mmCIF file of C-alpha atoms in Angstrom:
data_model
loop_
_atom_site.group_PDB
_atom_site.id
_atom_site.type_symbol
_atom_site.label_atom_id
_atom_site.label_comp_id
_atom_site.label_asym_id
_atom_site.label_seq_id
_atom_site.Cartn_x
_atom_site.Cartn_y
_atom_site.Cartn_z
ATOM 1 C CA GLU A 230 106.544 136.597 35.346
ATOM 2 C CA ALA A 231 108.323 134.067 33.825
ATOM 3 C CA GLY A 232 108.534 131.725 36.863
ATOM 4 C CA GLY A 233 104.299 131.773 36.874
ATOM 5 C CA ALA A 234 104.590 131.029 32.864
ATOM 6 C CA VAL A 235 106.490 127.950 33.835
ATOM 7 C CA LEU A 236 103.660 126.469 36.672
ATOM 8 C CA GLY A 237 101.044 127.304 34.132
ATOM 9 C CA THR A 238 102.864 124.649 31.426
ATOM 10 C CA ALA A 239 102.994 121.485 33.868
ATOM 11 C CA ALA A 240 99.906 122.530 35.170
ATOM 12 C CA GLU A 241 98.322 123.002 32.106
ATOM 13 C CA ARG A 242 100.241 119.609 31.463
ATOM 14 C CA LEU A 243 99.062 117.274 34.016
ATOM 15 C CA PHE A 244 95.407 118.357 33.645
ATOM 16 C CA SER A 245 95.511 117.580 29.420
ATOM 17 C CA LEU A 246 96.796 113.881 30.370
ATOM 18 C CA SER A 247 94.292 111.051 29.815
ATOM 19 C CA GLY A 248 93.948 107.631 29.969
ATOM 20 C CA LEU A 249 95.572 104.414 31.542
ATOM 21 C CA PHE A 250 98.790 103.552 32.349
ATOM 22 C CA ALA A 251 100.273 101.362 34.687
ATOM 23 C CA VAL A 252 102.322 101.765 38.332
ATOM 24 C CA TYR A 253 104.593 99.918 40.519
ATOM 25 C CA LYS A 254 102.825 99.185 44.169
ATOM 26 C CA PRO A 255 105.399 98.123 47.019
ATOM 27 C CA LYS A 256 104.855 95.869 49.722
ATOM 28 C CA GLY A 257 102.845 97.841 52.724
ATOM 29 C CA PRO A 258 100.886 100.587 51.462
ATOM 30 C CA THR A 259 97.279 99.775 50.520
ATOM 31 C CA SER A 260 96.912 101.013 46.798
ATOM 32 C CA ALA A 261 95.019 103.893 47.969
ATOM 33 C CA GLY A 262 97.580 104.785 49.901
ATOM 34 C CA VAL A 263 99.889 104.858 47.008
ATOM 35 C CA LEU A 264 97.523 106.936 44.463
ATOM 36 C CA ASN A 265 97.061 109.308 46.988
ATOM 37 C CA LEU A 266 100.719 109.683 46.774
ATOM 38 C CA LEU A 267 100.451 109.509 42.746
ATOM 39 C CA LYS A 268 98.786 112.442 43.314
ATOM 40 C CA GLU A 269 100.518 114.076 45.620
ATOM 41 C CA ARG A 270 103.502 114.164 43.472
ATOM 42 C CA LEU A 271 101.994 114.707 40.380
ATOM 43 C CA LEU A 272 100.298 118.380 41.816
ATOM 44 C CA ALA A 273 103.927 118.917 43.819
ATOM 45 C CA GLU A 274 105.567 119.412 40.435
ATOM 46 C CA ALA A 275 102.702 121.225 38.649
ATOM 47 C CA GLY A 276 102.750 124.251 41.086
ATOM 48 C CA VAL A 277 99.328 122.994 42.636
ATOM 49 C CA GLN A 278 98.727 124.072 45.928
ATOM 50 C CA THR A 279 95.711 121.747 47.364
ATOM 51 C CA ASN A 280 94.443 120.838 50.738
ATOM 52 C CA GLU A 281 93.996 117.063 51.844
ATOM 53 C CA LYS A 282 90.414 117.576 51.117
ATOM 54 C CA LYS A 283 91.077 119.294 47.624
ATOM 55 C CA ARG A 284 92.746 116.820 46.081
ATOM 56 C CA ASN A 285 90.456 114.673 44.581
ATOM 57 C CA GLN A 286 88.036 117.422 42.947
ATOM 58 C CA VAL A 287 90.970 119.173 40.908
ATOM 59 C CA LEU A 288 92.918 116.052 39.082
ATOM 60 C CA LYS A 289 90.913 113.059 38.213
ATOM 61 C CA ILE A 290 92.758 109.689 39.108
ATOM 62 C CA GLY A 291 91.595 106.072 39.980
ATOM 63 C CA HIS A 292 93.194 102.766 40.099
ATOM 64 C CA GLY A 293 91.353 99.726 38.443
ATOM 65 C CA GLY A 294 91.821 97.009 41.128
ATOM 66 C CA THR A 295 92.858 96.635 44.721
ATOM 67 C CA LEU A 296 95.822 94.911 45.566
ATOM 68 C CA ASP A 297 96.292 93.697 49.224
ATOM 69 C CA SER A 298 98.575 96.212 51.521
ATOM 70 C CA ALA A 299 100.995 93.261 51.678
ATOM 71 C CA ALA A 300 101.027 92.365 48.157
ATOM 72 C CA ALA A 301 103.412 94.238 45.626
ATOM 73 C CA GLY A 302 102.958 94.919 41.240
ATOM 74 C CA VAL A 303 101.395 96.664 39.132
ATOM 75 C CA LEU A 304 98.551 99.121 39.505
ATOM 76 C CA VAL A 305 96.153 100.254 36.922
ATOM 77 C CA VAL A 306 95.580 103.859 36.780
ATOM 78 C CA GLY A 307 93.241 106.165 35.342
ATOM 79 C CA ILE A 308 93.800 109.521 34.979
ATOM 80 C CA GLY A 309 91.050 112.529 32.892
ATOM 81 C CA LYS A 310 89.084 110.566 30.862
ATOM 82 C CA GLY A 311 90.622 107.233 31.377
ATOM 83 C CA THR A 312 89.002 106.857 35.134
ATOM 84 C CA LYS A 313 86.159 105.823 33.051
ATOM 85 C CA MET A 314 88.126 102.495 31.219
ATOM 86 C CA LEU A 315 89.132 101.463 35.129
ATOM 87 C CA ARG A 316 85.531 99.681 34.775
ATOM 88 C CA THR A 317 87.255 97.143 31.871
ATOM 89 C CA MET A 318 90.373 96.811 33.949
ATOM 90 C CA LEU A 319 88.659 95.148 37.275
ATOM 91 C CA ALA A 320 87.054 92.357 34.932
ATOM 92 C CA GLY A 321 90.176 91.968 32.683
ATOM 93 C CA SER A 322 92.702 89.120 33.283
ATOM 94 C CA LYS A 323 95.403 89.546 35.648
ATOM 95 C CA LYS A 324 98.401 86.838 36.734
ATOM 96 C CA TYR A 325 99.995 86.442 39.843
ATOM 97 C CA THR A 326 102.948 84.931 41.377
ATOM 98 C CA ALA A 327 102.026 83.464 44.579
ATOM 99 C CA ILE A 328 104.527 81.739 47.582
ATOM 100 C CA GLY A 329 102.149 79.434 49.876
ATOM 101 C CA MET A 330 103.456 77.873 53.096
ATOM 102 C CA LEU A 331 101.612 74.935 53.720
ATOM 103 C CA GLY A 332 100.920 73.681 57.885
ATOM 104 C CA LYS A 333 100.136 76.848 58.625
ATOM 105 C CA ALA A 334 96.429 78.945 58.036
ATOM 106 C CA THR A 335 95.753 82.586 59.434
ATOM 107 C CA ASP A 336 93.008 84.498 59.833
ATOM 108 C CA THR A 337 93.563 86.590 57.137
ATOM 109 C CA LEU A 338 95.238 84.318 54.973
ATOM 110 C CA ASP A 339 98.048 85.625 54.391
ATOM 111 C CA ALA A 340 101.281 86.322 56.783
ATOM 112 C CA THR A 341 99.713 89.383 58.185
ATOM 113 C CA GLY A 342 97.175 87.416 59.862
ATOM 114 C CA LYS A 343 97.083 85.717 63.396
ATOM 115 C CA VAL A 344 97.986 81.923 63.072
ATOM 116 C CA THR A 345 94.468 79.911 63.450
ATOM 117 C CA GLU A 346 96.002 76.440 63.013
ATOM 118 C CA GLU A 347 98.886 74.375 62.239
ATOM 119 C CA LYS A 348 98.875 71.069 60.642
ATOM 120 C CA PRO A 349 102.247 68.469 59.553
ATOM 121 C CA TYR A 350 102.598 68.111 55.821
ATOM 122 C CA ASP A 351 105.170 66.264 55.552
ATOM 123 C CA GLN A 352 103.117 64.041 53.503
ATOM 124 C CA VAL A 353 102.204 65.803 50.617
ATOM 125 C CA THR A 354 104.685 65.471 47.397
ATOM 126 C CA LYS A 355 104.918 67.682 44.434
ATOM 127 C CA GLY A 356 102.616 65.031 42.557
ATOM 128 C CA ASP A 357 99.642 65.998 45.266
ATOM 129 C CA LEU A 358 100.151 69.561 44.873
ATOM 130 C CA GLU A 359 99.827 69.319 41.038
ATOM 131 C CA ASN A 360 97.127 67.472 41.082
ATOM 132 C CA VAL A 361 95.455 69.273 43.132
ATOM 133 C CA LEU A 362 96.072 72.320 41.330
ATOM 134 C CA GLN A 363 94.004 70.898 38.371
ATOM 135 C CA LYS A 364 90.574 71.234 40.279
ATOM 136 C CA PHE A 365 91.212 74.985 40.815
ATOM 137 C CA THR A 366 91.602 75.478 37.265
ATOM 138 C CA GLY A 367 88.421 76.829 35.165
ATOM 139 C CA HIS A 368 84.966 77.849 36.313
ATOM 140 C CA ILE A 369 85.086 77.168 39.917
ATOM 141 C CA MET A 370 83.484 78.163 42.899
ATOM 142 C CA GLN A 371 85.085 80.504 45.549
ATOM 143 C CA VAL A 372 84.563 81.833 49.379
ATOM 144 C CA PRO A 373 85.618 85.859 48.884
ATOM 145 C CA PRO A 374 88.418 86.180 52.502
ATOM 146 C CA LEU A 375 86.660 87.467 55.627
ATOM 147 C CA TYR A 376 89.137 89.728 55.308
ATOM 148 C CA SER A 377 88.832 91.847 52.042
ATOM 149 C CA ALA A 378 88.032 94.988 50.666
ATOM 150 C CA LEU A 379 84.143 93.728 50.290
ATOM 151 C CA LYS A 380 81.608 95.398 51.738
ATOM 152 C CA LYS A 381 78.426 95.069 53.419
ATOM 153 C CA ASP A 382 76.251 97.449 54.394
ATOM 154 C CA GLY A 383 78.797 100.131 52.538
ATOM 155 C CA GLU A 384 81.539 98.881 55.049
ATOM 156 C CA ARG A 385 84.671 97.047 54.548
ATOM 157 C CA LEU A 386 84.360 93.382 55.720
ATOM 158 C CA SER A 387 88.208 94.418 57.191
ATOM 159 C CA THR A 388 87.246 97.105 58.859
ATOM 160 C CA LEU A 389 84.203 95.407 60.373
ATOM 161 C CA MET A 390 86.446 91.999 61.538
ATOM 162 C CA LYS A 391 89.047 94.369 63.252
ATOM 163 C CA ARG A 392 85.940 95.954 65.124
ATOM 164 C CA GLY A 393 85.757 92.556 66.557
ATOM 165 C CA GLU A 394 82.021 92.577 64.731
ATOM 166 C CA ALA A 395 80.651 89.222 64.012
ATOM 167 C CA VAL A 396 80.941 88.609 59.713
ATOM 168 C CA GLU A 397 79.372 85.985 58.005
ATOM 169 C CA ALA A 398 81.151 84.727 55.079
ATOM 170 C CA LYS A 399 79.712 85.860 51.587
ATOM 171 C CA PRO A 400 78.696 83.243 49.180
ATOM 172 C CA ALA A 401 80.608 81.595 47.091
ATOM 173 C CA ARG A 402 80.563 82.892 43.738
ATOM 174 C CA PRO A 403 82.062 81.468 40.130
ATOM 175 C CA VAL A 404 85.392 82.699 39.202
ATOM 176 C CA ARG A 405 87.503 81.531 36.221
ATOM 177 C CA VAL A 406 91.288 81.010 36.233
ATOM 178 C CA TYR A 407 92.355 80.363 33.173
ATOM 179 C CA SER A 408 95.829 78.954 33.627
ATOM 180 C CA LEU A 409 97.720 78.036 37.444
ATOM 181 C CA SER A 410 101.131 75.970 37.329
ATOM 182 C CA LEU A 411 104.219 74.971 40.031
ATOM 183 C CA GLN A 412 106.735 77.016 39.878
ATOM 184 C CA GLN A 413 108.275 75.889 42.744
ATOM 185 C CA PHE A 414 107.928 73.296 45.517
ATOM 186 C CA GLN A 415 110.504 73.609 48.668
ATOM 187 C CA PRO A 416 108.204 72.383 51.096
ATOM 188 C CA PRO A 417 106.557 73.971 53.405
ATOM 189 C CA LEU A 418 106.781 76.778 50.257
ATOM 190 C CA PHE A 419 104.881 76.368 47.244
ATOM 191 C CA THR A 420 105.551 79.077 44.467
ATOM 192 C CA LEU A 421 102.249 79.332 41.459
ATOM 193 C CA ASP A 422 101.528 81.227 38.825
ATOM 194 C CA VAL A 423 97.899 82.047 38.327
ATOM 195 C CA GLU A 424 96.005 83.858 35.405
ATOM 196 C CA CYS A 425 92.303 84.441 36.651
ATOM 197 C CA GLY A 426 89.427 86.907 36.168
ATOM 198 C CA GLY A 427 88.443 89.096 38.048
ATOM 199 C CA GLY A 428 86.977 88.881 41.158
ATOM 200 C CA PHE A 429 89.567 86.095 42.494
ATOM 201 C CA TYR A 430 91.430 85.695 45.736
ATOM 202 C CA VAL A 431 94.450 84.509 45.308
ATOM 203 C CA ARG A 432 94.702 83.927 48.920
ATOM 204 C CA SER A 433 91.350 82.394 49.126
ATOM 205 C CA LEU A 434 92.950 79.887 46.424
ATOM 206 C CA VAL A 435 96.065 79.209 49.184
ATOM 207 C CA SER A 436 93.903 78.295 51.442
ATOM 208 C CA ASP A 437 91.566 75.874 49.388
ATOM 209 C CA ILE A 438 94.925 74.240 48.164
ATOM 210 C CA GLY A 439 96.206 73.305 51.444
ATOM 211 C CA LYS A 440 92.687 71.866 52.746
ATOM 212 C CA GLU A 441 92.151 69.938 49.639
ATOM 213 C CA LEU A 442 95.488 68.317 50.637
ATOM 214 C CA LEU A 443 94.253 67.690 53.938
ATOM 215 C CA THR A 444 96.733 70.098 55.969
ATOM 216 C CA CYS A 445 96.393 74.284 55.650
ATOM 217 C CA ALA A 446 98.063 76.661 53.441
ATOM 218 C CA THR A 447 98.344 80.660 54.075
ATOM 219 C CA MET A 448 99.500 82.670 51.258
ATOM 220 C CA GLN A 449 102.998 84.705 52.271
ATOM 221 C CA GLU A 450 103.882 86.677 49.328
ATOM 222 C CA LEU A 451 101.762 87.901 46.236
ATOM 223 C CA THR A 452 103.196 90.019 42.991
ATOM 224 C CA ARG A 453 100.618 91.023 40.368
ATOM 225 C CA THR A 454 102.327 90.076 36.879
ATOM 226 C CA LYS A 455 99.863 91.663 34.361
ATOM 227 C CA GLN A 456 97.151 93.142 34.744
ATOM 228 C CA GLY A 457 94.927 93.534 31.386
ATOM 229 C CA PRO A 458 97.721 94.235 28.951
ATOM 230 C CA PHE A 459 100.296 95.911 31.266
ATOM 231 C CA THR A 460 103.455 93.728 32.436
ATOM 232 C CA LEU A 461 105.227 94.463 35.221
ATOM 233 C CA GLU A 462 108.381 94.664 33.467
ATOM 234 C CA GLU A 463 107.215 96.664 30.845
ATOM 235 C CA HIS A 464 104.786 99.315 32.065
ATOM 236 C CA ALA A 465 105.151 99.717 35.671
ATOM 237 C CA LEU A 466 106.487 102.824 36.496
ATOM 238 C CA HIS A 467 108.402 102.930 39.756
ATOM 239 C CA GLU A 468 108.369 105.977 42.097
ATOM 240 C CA ASP A 469 111.459 107.757 40.642
ATOM 241 C CA LYS A 470 109.483 108.003 36.960
ATOM 242 C CA TRP A 471 105.756 109.291 38.742
ATOM 243 C CA THR A 472 106.600 112.513 36.638
ATOM 244 C CA ILE A 473 104.287 114.785 34.468
ATOM 245 C CA ASP A 474 106.999 113.976 31.371
ATOM 246 C CA GLU A 475 107.268 110.061 31.882
ATOM 247 C CA ILE A 476 103.705 109.442 32.708
ATOM 248 C CA ALA A 477 103.120 111.603 29.360
ATOM 249 C CA ARG A 478 105.818 109.194 27.369
ATOM 250 C CA SER A 479 103.664 106.254 29.450
ATOM 251 C CA LEU A 480 99.910 106.973 28.203
ATOM 252 C CA GLU A 481 101.260 107.332 24.778
ATOM 253 C CA HIS A 482 102.812 103.969 24.943
ATOM 254 C CA CYS A 483 100.367 102.465 26.839
ATOM 255 C CA THR A 484 97.304 103.028 24.048
ATOM 256 C CA ALA A 485 98.510 101.867 21.599
ATOM 257 C CA LEU A 486 97.730 98.002 24.034
ATOM 258 C CA LEU A 487 94.078 99.110 24.665
ATOM 259 C CA PRO A 488 91.507 97.667 22.682
ATOM 260 C CA ARG A 489 89.799 99.786 20.281
ATOM 261 C CA GLU A 490 86.407 99.628 21.355
ATOM 262 C CA PRO A 491 83.194 100.680 19.377
ATOM 263 C CA PRO A 492 81.958 103.721 21.182
ATOM 264 C CA HIS A 493 79.240 103.366 23.422
ATOM 265 C CA LYS A 494 75.399 103.873 21.972
ATOM 266 C CA LYS A 495 75.495 106.592 25.246
ATOM 267 C CA VAL A 496 78.407 108.754 24.267
ATOM 268 C CA LYS A 497 77.872 110.854 21.465
ATOM 269 C CA THR A 498 81.666 111.365 20.515
ATOM 270 C CA GLU A 499 82.567 114.360 17.796
ATOM 271 C CA HIS A 500 83.995 112.057 15.641
ATOM 272 C CA PRO A 501 82.077 108.618 15.209
ATOM 273 C CA SER A 502 84.962 107.097 13.613
ATOM 274 C CA GLU A 503 87.250 107.503 16.695
ATOM 275 C CA SER A 504 86.939 104.700 19.609
ATOM 276 C CA ALA A 505 86.001 105.165 23.122
ATOM 277 C CA VAL A 506 89.959 104.716 23.918
ATOM 278 C CA VAL A 507 91.903 107.052 22.391
ATOM 279 C CA CYS A 508 93.930 109.556 24.903
ATOM 280 C CA GLU A 509 92.907 112.978 23.953
#
């Protein structure tokens, strides 16, 4: 049947996709939720019937670093052999634009949480804020938020917190801030541009800035504008572009952005001259 043949080719195209591309994650869903929707769309377009449990075995797909559900922006996705390249994305540099609010603190350090503290902030000037930013640039120590995807005994801290279990703060850990600048200051709101390394929490940064200014602060909005070489404007595919063709095109375009790494010792490639990051 012609119909069958066409489905076959769509499915074949889908399963031959390999490499890294980026999607736009809107505010609201979790990063895992966005990935599941993407997977559903692609399998439906390819005419592959699966139940919930099978979907993961059928199509290899993963993302290169969680964005909180309240955050939006670039989510790097690996498909096929690209899933093995996601580790480097987690460690690489990222850029964010964050809007913080002075005078309020919440338990989650962002707008989704319960207000735990309110303090006056009228004394804070634009100059104060700019001066404080210097303390948070370079190699710094940061305590990750309690409500986070970090795990204790295999369970997310956020899950434990929501169950009402006592969770001890994780110890401060070294993180890196490549650049940090104030874009806007309209009290109580301030907008920051941040470029940071792996394992960095912008929520914690906003909260720590508040404390340093002898008031408190919470993150109102967060947008990831860049992850590794992938930018929001140029590379992030919005939901209407989640098709096999668009992703194939994006993979071709994005392979050129990636560093050509020497193949790792463990990986025996048939053509030693080729890099490990080539999309098949």
